[in-house]
Tab-separated table of C-alpha atoms and ligand atoms in Angstrom:
chain	number	residue	atom	x	y	z
A	1	MET	CA	-14.093	-52.792	164.592
A	2	GLU	CA	-12.341	-55.592	166.506
A	3	ARG	CA	-12.750	-56.222	170.229
A	4	GLU	CA	-10.694	-58.585	172.377
A	5	THR	CA	-12.850	-60.881	174.529
A	6	GLY	CA	-10.595	-63.234	176.478
A	7	THR	CA	-8.788	-65.359	173.931
A	8	MET	CA	-11.367	-64.748	171.196
A	9	THR	CA	-11.435	-61.809	168.783
A	10	ARG	CA	-15.015	-60.865	167.937
A	11	ILE	CA	-15.820	-58.773	164.897
A	12	ALA	CA	-18.401	-56.246	166.051
A	13	LYS	CA	-21.147	-55.300	163.619
A	14	PRO	CA	-20.515	-51.835	162.157
A	15	THR	CA	-23.064	-49.329	163.436
A	16	ILE	CA	-24.142	-45.735	163.089
A	17	ASP	CA	-24.676	-43.427	166.028
A	18	VAL	CA	-27.719	-41.868	164.423
A	19	ALA	CA	-28.266	-39.198	167.095
A	20	ALA	CA	-24.707	-37.934	166.583
A	21	VAL	CA	-25.018	-38.156	162.805
A	22	ARG	CA	-28.238	-36.114	162.875
A	23	ARG	CA	-26.473	-33.333	164.772
A	24	ASP	CA	-24.067	-33.059	161.811
A	25	PHE	CA	-26.970	-32.058	159.524
A	26	PRO	CA	-28.219	-28.621	160.628
A	27	ILE	CA	-31.416	-28.740	158.552
A	28	LEU	CA	-32.658	-31.851	160.375
A	29	ALA	CA	-33.242	-29.727	163.461
A	30	ARG	CA	-35.811	-27.484	161.773
A	31	GLU	CA	-39.570	-27.662	161.898
A	32	VAL	CA	-42.053	-27.657	159.030
A	33	HIS	CA	-45.624	-26.461	159.758
A	34	GLY	CA	-44.733	-26.487	163.446
A	35	LYS	CA	-43.676	-30.154	163.448
A	36	PRO	CA	-40.166	-31.609	163.516
A	37	LEU	CA	-39.038	-32.245	159.948
A	38	VAL	CA	-39.101	-35.854	158.755
A	39	TYR	CA	-37.095	-35.774	155.543
A	40	LEU	CA	-37.881	-38.806	153.396
A	41	ASP	CA	-37.094	-37.375	149.967
A	42	ASN	CA	-33.448	-38.340	149.875
A	43	ALA	CA	-33.639	-39.893	146.408
A	44	ALA	CA	-34.504	-36.458	145.004
A	45	THR	CA	-31.658	-34.809	146.881
A	46	SER	CA	-30.042	-35.581	150.210
A	47	GLN	CA	-29.348	-33.126	153.026
A	48	LYS	CA	-25.831	-31.774	153.604
A	49	PRO	CA	-23.675	-32.188	156.702
A	50	ARG	CA	-21.972	-29.198	158.312
A	51	ALA	CA	-18.628	-30.465	156.924
A	52	VAL	CA	-19.888	-30.036	153.341
A	53	ILE	CA	-21.447	-26.627	154.005
A	54	ASP	CA	-18.184	-25.509	155.622
A	55	ALA	CA	-16.075	-26.848	152.748
A	56	VAL	CA	-18.112	-24.816	150.252
A	57	SER	CA	-18.118	-21.605	152.280
A	58	GLY	CA	-14.476	-22.154	153.287
A	59	TYR	CA	-13.479	-22.273	149.633
A	60	TYR	CA	-15.338	-19.025	148.905
A	61	GLU	CA	-13.967	-17.364	152.047
A	62	SER	CA	-10.315	-18.264	151.629
A	63	ALA	CA	-9.466	-19.723	148.230
A	64	ASN	CA	-11.915	-18.499	145.595
A	65	ALA	CA	-10.230	-18.347	142.179
A	66	ASN	CA	-10.511	-20.061	138.826
A	67	VAL	CA	-8.774	-23.420	138.353
A	68	HIS	CA	-6.015	-24.489	135.925
A	69	ARG	CA	-5.580	-20.921	134.748
A	70	GLY	CA	-3.616	-18.747	137.136
A	71	VAL	CA	-0.117	-18.675	138.549
A	72	HIS	CA	-1.240	-16.687	141.584
A	73	THR	CA	-1.588	-18.239	145.013
A	74	LEU	CA	-5.383	-18.458	145.123
A	75	SER	CA	-5.629	-20.123	141.741
A	76	VAL	CA	-3.012	-22.677	142.733
A	77	LEU	CA	-4.907	-23.331	145.966
A	78	ALA	CA	-8.282	-23.633	144.196
A	79	THR	CA	-6.742	-26.020	141.651
A	80	GLU	CA	-5.294	-28.167	144.430
A	81	MET	CA	-8.663	-28.326	146.183
A	82	TYR	CA	-10.547	-29.115	142.962
A	83	GLU	CA	-8.074	-31.796	141.878
A	84	GLY	CA	-8.004	-33.120	145.441
A	85	ALA	CA	-11.759	-33.705	145.147
A	86	ARG	CA	-11.147	-35.589	141.914
A	87	GLU	CA	-8.669	-37.885	143.683
A	88	LYS	CA	-11.213	-38.537	146.473
A	89	THR	CA	-13.805	-39.377	143.807
A	90	ARG	CA	-11.366	-41.713	142.080
A	91	ALA	CA	-10.769	-43.531	145.335
A	92	LEU	CA	-14.512	-43.694	146.081
A	93	VAL	CA	-15.258	-45.692	142.924
A	94	ASN	CA	-11.814	-47.331	142.714
A	95	ALA	CA	-10.998	-45.946	139.270
A	96	ALA	CA	-7.461	-46.687	138.094
A	97	GLU	CA	-6.518	-43.005	137.663
A	98	THR	CA	-7.949	-39.508	138.026
A	99	ALA	CA	-7.877	-39.129	134.209
A	100	GLU	CA	-10.930	-41.389	134.236
A	101	ILE	CA	-12.987	-39.040	136.457
A	102	VAL	CA	-14.802	-36.296	134.545
A	103	PHE	CA	-16.694	-33.742	136.626
A	104	THR	CA	-20.098	-32.856	135.190
A	105	ARG	CA	-23.130	-30.992	136.534
A	106	GLY	CA	-24.766	-34.276	137.514
A	107	THR	CA	-25.841	-37.701	136.316
A	108	THR	CA	-27.949	-36.170	133.557
A	109	GLU	CA	-25.029	-34.327	132.014
A	110	ALA	CA	-22.754	-37.361	132.390
A	111	ILE	CA	-25.199	-39.542	130.435
A	112	ASN	CA	-25.735	-36.850	127.808
A	113	LEU	CA	-21.966	-36.600	127.406
A	114	VAL	CA	-21.685	-40.320	126.623
A	115	ALA	CA	-24.794	-40.415	124.412
A	116	SER	CA	-23.408	-37.485	122.444
A	117	SER	CA	-19.707	-38.388	122.171
A	118	PHE	CA	-19.951	-42.162	122.085
A	119	GLY	CA	-22.978	-41.832	119.802
A	120	GLN	CA	-21.081	-39.647	117.360
A	121	ALA	CA	-18.113	-42.024	117.320
A	122	ARG	CA	-19.829	-45.402	117.323
A	123	VAL	CA	-23.543	-45.390	116.539
A	124	ARG	CA	-24.666	-45.711	112.903
A	125	PRO	CA	-27.979	-46.297	111.083
A	126	GLY	CA	-29.444	-49.702	111.966
A	127	ASP	CA	-27.437	-49.984	115.196
A	128	GLU	CA	-29.132	-50.634	118.530
A	129	VAL	CA	-28.934	-49.127	122.022
A	130	VAL	CA	-30.220	-51.221	124.946
A	131	ILE	CA	-31.729	-49.643	128.060
A	132	SER	CA	-34.138	-51.073	130.639
A	133	ALA	CA	-37.806	-50.662	131.527
A	134	MET	CA	-36.971	-48.998	134.848
A	135	GLU	CA	-34.753	-46.140	133.695
A	136	HIS	CA	-35.007	-42.552	134.866
A	137	HIS	CA	-35.853	-40.167	132.010
A	138	SER	CA	-32.194	-39.080	132.130
A	139	ASN	CA	-31.217	-42.535	130.950
A	140	ILE	CA	-33.933	-42.716	128.286
A	141	VAL	CA	-34.201	-39.378	126.519
A	142	PRO	CA	-30.479	-38.853	125.677
A	143	TRP	CA	-30.468	-42.299	124.003
A	144	GLN	CA	-33.738	-41.568	122.218
A	145	LEU	CA	-32.250	-38.347	120.867
A	146	LEU	CA	-29.140	-40.240	119.773
A	147	CYS	CA	-31.210	-42.919	118.049
A	148	GLN	CA	-33.235	-40.264	116.216
A	149	ARG	CA	-30.039	-38.510	115.073
A	150	ALA	CA	-28.204	-41.668	114.072
A	151	GLY	CA	-31.098	-43.712	112.659
A	152	ALA	CA	-30.547	-46.311	115.384
A	153	LYS	CA	-33.076	-48.319	117.389
A	154	LEU	CA	-33.774	-48.195	121.140
A	155	ARG	CA	-34.388	-51.623	122.667
A	156	VAL	CA	-35.797	-52.032	126.181
A	157	VAL	CA	-35.148	-54.866	128.657
A	158	PRO	CA	-38.543	-55.721	130.206
A	159	MET	CA	-39.199	-56.281	133.910
A	160	GLU	CA	-41.309	-58.504	136.138
A	161	LYS	CA	-44.211	-57.209	138.253
A	162	SER	CA	-41.845	-57.452	141.239
A	163	GLY	CA	-39.675	-54.719	139.703
A	164	ASP	CA	-36.838	-57.097	138.780
A	165	LEU	CA	-35.340	-57.027	135.298
A	166	ARG	CA	-35.820	-60.033	132.988
A	167	LEU	CA	-32.244	-61.197	132.451
A	168	ASP	CA	-33.375	-63.927	130.052
A	169	GLU	CA	-34.871	-61.225	127.808
A	170	TYR	CA	-31.791	-59.065	128.267
A	171	ARG	CA	-29.591	-61.832	126.890
A	172	LYS	CA	-31.888	-62.229	123.890
A	173	LEU	CA	-31.859	-58.488	123.125
A	174	LEU	CA	-28.087	-58.268	122.730
A	175	ASN	CA	-26.834	-58.887	119.193
A	176	GLU	CA	-24.162	-57.811	116.712
A	177	ARG	CA	-25.950	-54.463	116.172
A	178	THR	CA	-25.944	-53.537	119.890
A	179	ARG	CA	-23.498	-50.670	120.384
A	180	ILE	CA	-24.045	-49.899	124.075
A	181	VAL	CA	-26.099	-50.939	127.110
A	182	ALA	CA	-27.221	-48.210	129.548
A	183	VAL	CA	-28.841	-49.350	132.783
A	184	ALA	CA	-29.544	-48.111	136.302
A	185	HIS	CA	-27.625	-49.668	139.168
A	186	VAL	CA	-30.590	-48.817	141.425
A	187	CYS	CA	-34.053	-47.815	140.193
A	188	ASN	CA	-35.128	-44.476	141.684
A	189	SER	CA	-38.846	-45.256	141.793
A	190	LEU	CA	-38.742	-48.913	142.935
A	191	GLY	CA	-35.448	-49.239	144.784
A	192	THR	CA	-34.458	-52.331	142.778
A	193	VAL	CA	-30.737	-53.086	142.900
A	194	ASN	CA	-29.968	-54.567	139.504
A	195	PRO	CA	-27.398	-57.391	139.099
A	196	ILE	CA	-25.028	-55.008	137.374
A	197	ALA	CA	-21.846	-57.108	137.488
A	198	GLU	CA	-23.709	-59.969	135.824
A	199	MET	CA	-25.310	-57.682	133.243
A	200	ILE	CA	-21.926	-56.183	132.394
A	201	ALA	CA	-20.341	-59.640	132.079
A	202	ILE	CA	-23.127	-60.693	129.680
A	203	ALA	CA	-22.615	-57.571	127.533
A	204	HIS	CA	-18.845	-57.981	127.568
A	205	GLU	CA	-19.178	-61.525	126.164
A	206	ARG	CA	-20.168	-59.642	123.007
A	207	ASP	CA	-17.707	-56.752	123.514
A	208	ILE	CA	-20.576	-54.345	124.165
A	209	PRO	CA	-19.701	-51.474	126.547
A	210	VAL	CA	-22.009	-50.689	129.458
A	211	LEU	CA	-22.940	-47.368	131.035
A	212	VAL	CA	-24.254	-47.656	134.578
A	213	ASP	CA	-26.478	-44.936	136.014
A	214	GLY	CA	-25.300	-45.005	139.620
A	215	ALA	CA	-27.273	-41.971	140.858
A	216	GLN	CA	-29.251	-44.002	143.423
A	217	ALA	CA	-26.466	-46.451	144.260
A	218	VAL	CA	-23.553	-44.355	145.543
A	219	PRO	CA	-25.522	-42.766	148.428
A	220	HIS	CA	-26.172	-46.256	149.842
A	221	PHE	CA	-23.252	-48.546	149.061
A	222	ARG	CA	-19.816	-48.556	147.570
A	223	ALA	CA	-19.675	-49.017	143.812
A	224	ASP	CA	-16.304	-50.361	142.670
A	225	VAL	CA	-16.176	-49.658	138.948
A	226	ARG	CA	-13.310	-52.066	138.348
A	227	ALA	CA	-14.873	-54.932	140.312
A	228	LEU	CA	-18.145	-54.326	138.415
A	229	GLY	CA	-16.322	-54.033	135.083
A	230	ALA	CA	-18.245	-50.835	134.222
A	231	ASP	CA	-17.151	-48.926	131.134
A	232	PHE	CA	-19.016	-45.780	132.178
A	233	TYR	CA	-20.461	-44.995	135.616
A	234	ALA	CA	-22.485	-41.813	136.191
A	235	PHE	CA	-23.654	-40.225	139.450
A	236	SER	CA	-24.653	-36.948	141.134
A	237	GLY	CA	-22.955	-35.365	144.138
A	238	HIS	CA	-26.162	-33.851	145.515
A	239	LYS	CA	-27.767	-37.229	146.167
A	240	MET	CA	-24.744	-38.329	148.206
A	241	PHE	CA	-24.683	-35.451	150.699
A	242	GLY	CA	-22.666	-33.099	148.467
A	243	PRO	CA	-23.819	-29.831	146.864
A	244	THR	CA	-25.856	-29.524	143.677
A	245	GLY	CA	-23.765	-28.726	140.616
A	246	ALA	CA	-21.155	-31.489	140.767
A	247	GLY	CA	-21.662	-34.886	139.204
A	248	VAL	CA	-19.296	-37.523	137.966
A	249	LEU	CA	-18.681	-39.532	134.848
A	250	TYR	CA	-16.247	-42.381	135.365
A	251	ALA	CA	-15.065	-43.671	132.004
A	252	ARG	CA	-12.436	-46.297	131.244
A	253	ARG	CA	-9.406	-44.505	129.800
A	254	ALA	CA	-9.122	-46.756	126.742
A	255	LEU	CA	-12.697	-45.864	125.821
A	256	LEU	CA	-12.602	-42.190	126.800
A	257	GLU	CA	-9.520	-41.647	124.634
A	258	THR	CA	-11.454	-42.690	121.543
A	259	LEU	CA	-14.345	-40.269	122.103
A	260	PRO	CA	-14.650	-36.835	120.475
A	261	PRO	CA	-15.043	-33.831	122.809
A	262	TYR	CA	-18.536	-33.141	124.151
A	263	GLN	CA	-18.526	-29.354	124.490
A	264	GLY	CA	-15.963	-26.873	123.177
A	265	GLY	CA	-14.521	-23.980	125.161
A	266	GLY	CA	-11.831	-22.992	127.601
A	267	ASP	CA	-9.707	-25.572	129.439
A	268	MET	CA	-10.554	-28.465	127.105
A	269	ILE	CA	-7.978	-27.348	124.515
A	270	ALA	CA	-4.213	-27.705	124.098
A	271	SER	CA	-3.942	-25.110	121.303
A	272	VAL	CA	-6.338	-23.107	119.151
A	273	THR	CA	-5.927	-21.391	115.797
A	274	PHE	CA	-8.689	-20.441	113.394
A	275	GLU	CA	-7.669	-23.412	111.293
A	276	LYS	CA	-7.314	-26.103	113.905
A	277	THR	CA	-7.769	-26.937	117.581
A	278	THR	CA	-5.916	-29.636	119.482
A	279	TYR	CA	-7.324	-30.948	122.713
A	280	ASN	CA	-6.217	-31.136	126.319
A	281	VAL	CA	-5.324	-34.370	128.101
A	282	LEU	CA	-7.937	-36.435	129.957
A	283	PRO	CA	-10.080	-35.675	131.842
A	284	HIS	CA	-9.889	-31.930	131.030
A	285	ARG	CA	-10.785	-32.541	127.369
A	286	PHE	CA	-14.316	-33.245	128.618
A	287	GLU	CA	-14.590	-30.302	131.023
A	288	ALA	CA	-15.129	-27.216	128.859
A	289	GLY	CA	-15.466	-23.865	130.633
A	290	THR	CA	-15.226	-22.988	134.310
A	291	PRO	CA	-16.547	-25.908	136.325
A	292	ASP	CA	-18.577	-25.699	139.536
A	293	ILE	CA	-15.414	-25.606	141.638
A	294	ALA	CA	-17.125	-25.128	144.994
A	295	ALA	CA	-19.504	-28.018	144.346
A	296	ALA	CA	-16.660	-30.378	143.458
A	297	ILE	CA	-14.844	-29.391	146.667
A	298	GLY	CA	-18.077	-29.959	148.586
A	299	LEU	CA	-18.402	-33.383	146.970
A	300	GLY	CA	-14.901	-34.196	148.202
A	301	ALA	CA	-16.015	-33.285	151.739
A	302	ALA	CA	-19.124	-35.472	151.352
A	303	ILE	CA	-16.940	-38.412	150.337
A	304	ASP	CA	-14.774	-37.841	153.428
A	305	TYR	CA	-17.910	-37.724	155.578
A	306	MET	CA	-19.258	-41.003	154.183
A	307	ASP	CA	-15.821	-42.608	154.511
A	308	ALA	CA	-15.712	-41.665	158.188
A	309	LEU	CA	-19.080	-43.375	158.767
A	310	GLY	CA	-17.974	-46.394	156.757
A	311	SER	CA	-19.866	-47.998	153.891
A	312	ASP	CA	-20.442	-51.224	155.865
A	313	ALA	CA	-22.087	-49.280	158.673
A	314	ILE	CA	-24.228	-47.274	156.225
A	315	GLU	CA	-25.377	-50.425	154.430
A	316	ALA	CA	-26.140	-52.312	157.624
A	317	TYR	CA	-28.050	-49.423	159.199
A	318	GLU	CA	-30.072	-48.565	156.095
A	319	GLY	CA	-30.766	-52.227	155.343
A	320	GLU	CA	-32.517	-52.632	158.692
A	321	LEU	CA	-34.314	-49.303	158.426
A	322	VAL	CA	-35.702	-49.934	154.943
A	323	ALA	CA	-36.797	-53.469	155.917
A	324	TYR	CA	-38.622	-51.916	158.896
A	325	ALA	CA	-40.294	-49.365	156.579
A	326	VAL	CA	-41.339	-52.059	154.083
A	327	ASP	CA	-42.930	-54.092	156.896
A	328	ALA	CA	-44.611	-51.089	158.482
A	329	LEU	CA	-46.022	-49.642	155.265
A	330	SER	CA	-47.207	-52.947	153.836
A	331	SER	CA	-49.162	-53.707	156.994
A	332	ILE	CA	-51.313	-50.539	156.707
A	333	PRO	CA	-54.773	-51.416	155.323
A	334	GLY	CA	-55.323	-49.753	151.930
A	335	VAL	CA	-51.616	-49.223	151.293
A	336	THR	CA	-50.066	-51.143	148.392
A	337	LEU	CA	-46.353	-51.270	147.764
A	338	VAL	CA	-45.371	-50.649	144.155
A	339	GLY	CA	-42.534	-53.037	143.362
A	340	THR	CA	-41.281	-55.808	145.618
A	341	PRO	CA	-37.794	-56.361	144.214
A	342	LYS	CA	-35.525	-59.167	145.432
A	343	HIS	CA	-32.843	-56.695	146.445
A	344	ARG	CA	-33.846	-53.149	147.372
A	345	VAL	CA	-32.087	-50.077	148.740
A	346	GLY	CA	-33.198	-46.639	149.778
A	347	VAL	CA	-36.660	-46.390	148.282
A	348	VAL	CA	-40.203	-47.573	149.021
A	349	SER	CA	-42.988	-46.600	146.596
A	350	PHE	CA	-46.612	-47.059	147.538
A	351	THR	CA	-50.176	-46.054	146.760
A	352	ILE	CA	-52.997	-45.348	149.215
A	353	GLU	CA	-56.403	-46.623	148.187
A	354	GLY	CA	-58.663	-43.775	147.015
A	355	VAL	CA	-56.059	-41.039	147.587
A	356	HIS	CA	-54.096	-39.366	144.813
A	357	PRO	CA	-50.387	-39.264	145.731
A	358	HIS	CA	-50.315	-35.469	145.351
A	359	ASP	CA	-53.082	-35.114	147.963
A	360	ALA	CA	-51.291	-37.541	150.262
A	361	GLY	CA	-48.006	-35.663	149.780
A	362	MET	CA	-49.647	-32.367	150.764
A	363	ILE	CA	-51.288	-33.758	153.889
A	364	LEU	CA	-48.014	-35.407	154.911
A	365	ASP	CA	-46.228	-32.089	154.387
A	366	HIS	CA	-48.595	-30.522	156.918
A	367	GLU	CA	-47.398	-33.174	159.363
A	368	GLY	CA	-43.789	-32.097	158.673
A	369	ILE	CA	-43.096	-35.136	156.505
A	370	ALA	CA	-41.377	-34.698	153.140
A	371	ILE	CA	-41.917	-37.492	150.629
A	372	ARG	CA	-42.058	-37.311	146.848
A	373	ALA	CA	-45.391	-37.781	145.089
A	374	GLY	CA	-45.428	-38.100	141.308
A	375	HIS	CA	-43.935	-40.163	138.517
A	376	HIS	CA	-40.369	-39.659	139.789
A	377	CYS	CA	-39.146	-39.028	136.223
A	378	THR	CA	-39.910	-42.665	135.422
A	379	GLN	CA	-43.174	-42.405	133.487
A	380	PRO	CA	-42.676	-45.781	131.754
A	381	VAL	CA	-42.506	-47.415	135.213
A	382	MET	CA	-45.817	-45.771	136.166
A	383	ASP	CA	-47.366	-46.956	132.877
A	384	PHE	CA	-46.094	-50.482	133.573
A	385	TYR	CA	-47.919	-50.550	136.922
A	386	GLY	CA	-50.965	-48.726	135.532
A	387	VAL	CA	-50.756	-45.825	137.992
A	388	PRO	CA	-50.342	-42.108	137.227
A	389	ALA	CA	-48.055	-41.587	140.201
A	390	THR	CA	-46.888	-43.089	143.487
A	391	ASN	CA	-45.902	-41.880	146.930
A	392	ARG	CA	-42.214	-42.465	147.480
A	393	ALA	CA	-40.393	-42.488	150.813
A	394	SER	CA	-36.624	-42.535	150.322
A	395	PHE	CA	-34.109	-42.985	153.095
A	396	ALA	CA	-30.618	-41.990	154.179
A	397	PHE	CA	-28.427	-43.072	157.078
A	398	TYR	CA	-29.750	-40.192	159.224
A	399	ASN	CA	-33.353	-41.418	159.129
A	400	THR	CA	-34.785	-43.358	162.057
A	401	ARG	CA	-37.467	-45.895	162.955
A	402	ASP	CA	-39.296	-43.112	164.806
A	403	GLU	CA	-39.551	-41.230	161.542
A	404	VAL	CA	-40.978	-44.323	159.829
A	405	ASP	CA	-43.515	-44.539	162.675
A	406	ARG	CA	-44.454	-40.885	162.152
A	407	LEU	CA	-44.974	-41.582	158.456
A	408	VAL	CA	-47.183	-44.557	159.271
A	409	GLY	CA	-49.219	-42.480	161.752
A	410	ALA	CA	-49.625	-39.657	159.248
A	411	ILE	CA	-50.802	-42.071	156.530
A	412	ALA	CA	-53.551	-43.147	158.941
A	413	LYS	CA	-54.569	-39.459	159.127
A	414	VAL	CA	-54.572	-39.221	155.323
A	415	ARG	CA	-56.945	-42.183	155.171
A	416	GLU	CA	-59.197	-40.610	157.819
A	417	VAL	CA	-59.407	-37.331	155.873
A	418	PHE	CA	-60.412	-39.160	152.718
A	419	LYS	CA	-62.933	-41.412	154.463
A	420	SER	CA	-64.879	-38.489	155.840
B	501	C6P	N1	-33.672	-38.634	140.376
B	501	C6P	C1	-35.495	-38.479	141.972
B	501	C6P	O1	-36.259	-37.860	142.701
B	501	C6P	P1	-29.617	-35.389	138.236
B	501	C6P	O2	-30.897	-34.649	138.155
B	501	C6P	O3	-28.803	-35.239	136.988
B	501	C6P	O4	-28.844	-35.153	139.475
B	501	C6P	O5	-30.018	-36.958	138.344
B	501	C6P	C2	-30.850	-37.546	137.371
B	501	C6P	C3	-31.126	-38.965	137.736
B	501	C6P	C4	-30.608	-39.963	136.950
B	501	C6P	N2	-30.766	-41.257	137.263
B	501	C6P	C5	-31.451	-41.643	138.351
B	501	C6P	C6	-31.580	-43.097	138.659
B	501	C6P	C7	-32.016	-40.673	139.187
B	501	C6P	O6	-32.690	-41.051	140.258
B	501	C6P	C8	-31.876	-39.298	138.853
B	501	C6P	C9	-32.532	-38.237	139.682
B	501	C6P	C10	-34.357	-37.749	141.295
B	501	C6P	O7	-35.613	-39.694	141.773
B	501	C6P	C11	-34.816	-36.474	140.681
B	501	C6P	S1	-35.905	-36.733	139.316
């Protein structure tokens, strides 16, 4: 936003009108146990603005039909809406063409697709797959299954106590047997933002493709797949204010073209006889069966919503809020932050002395505060820190400093309960 001041043009800092934004999310007005809801479990799933809810119900009310199959008006309309969402998704991540955007159920399915298809095409006995110590189970287990099937080896990039990856060790792990690197852009239990562009450049020196798990990145900042150099980029719509049921696999066309189909069924074929099947063009070859049409349309509306706020404004607002939360939580006696990464977004994990996270989570719920307590589907991260679980507060652009203050006040209550 530019403002004329005399002869000088000042660039105003992008901001978010959080009160107005909160009115766009109907659920934020509700109470839990008689207290105003403080929703700090955004890394598990974010809340949905009215625009997304309306896009989903609008589709069912006025355009419901299957896509790519009918000549009738509703099917044409549904196809336009579904493919329109694909174009919005392409623009969001700056993919070169919509053929590179495969809709999946979520990040998990996107990673399984690559582990299965890429694995079948490229991974042989004795080969290696590199992941990192801070991966979500969704970016561990599919590769483990692949390695078991193919007779390949899983190698793991270690991390520092701070929750930063050891890039020196990463370099050493890559070799002529490495077939793929799969790594999180942002760690869901620590909030670490990994130096993905650098990690991709290092892998590409050896012609090794990289899959980035962007599930916890896209809700907070813009990920430009071409600027990053990513070969595959996976994310979930429901963590970025869209509905559950629609996720995304970005894949570079040159690579996607070489992969065998993932699932067989309707829409992924060009022709079928009992002797032979030929396959549809990209991206449909990787979308067997009726997709979650409404969810994809809802994801398109979520992208529009985030675009209207502006990624600079989202980043600036959340950056300040999370810094405030880190300061506030780390100054509570008995509270220890788990992970102090150099660059963090969205997530603060912590333990409270003498209180199991599940107990803390339940007491906080009675105060109307939703956090996640558990291993966050990152059990190896918990093992690394020697804890069974953590409390995790995770933020979105509709959260406020007042909500952080309520969390801090409620943690004091938790400590009181356990003292007595
Ligand atoms: N993390 C959390 O509370 P799905 O379930 O497919 O939408 O996303 C899986 C996934 C993959 N990678 C990362 C980095 C993630 O954070 C998640 C989901 C949620 O942290 C639910 S376990």
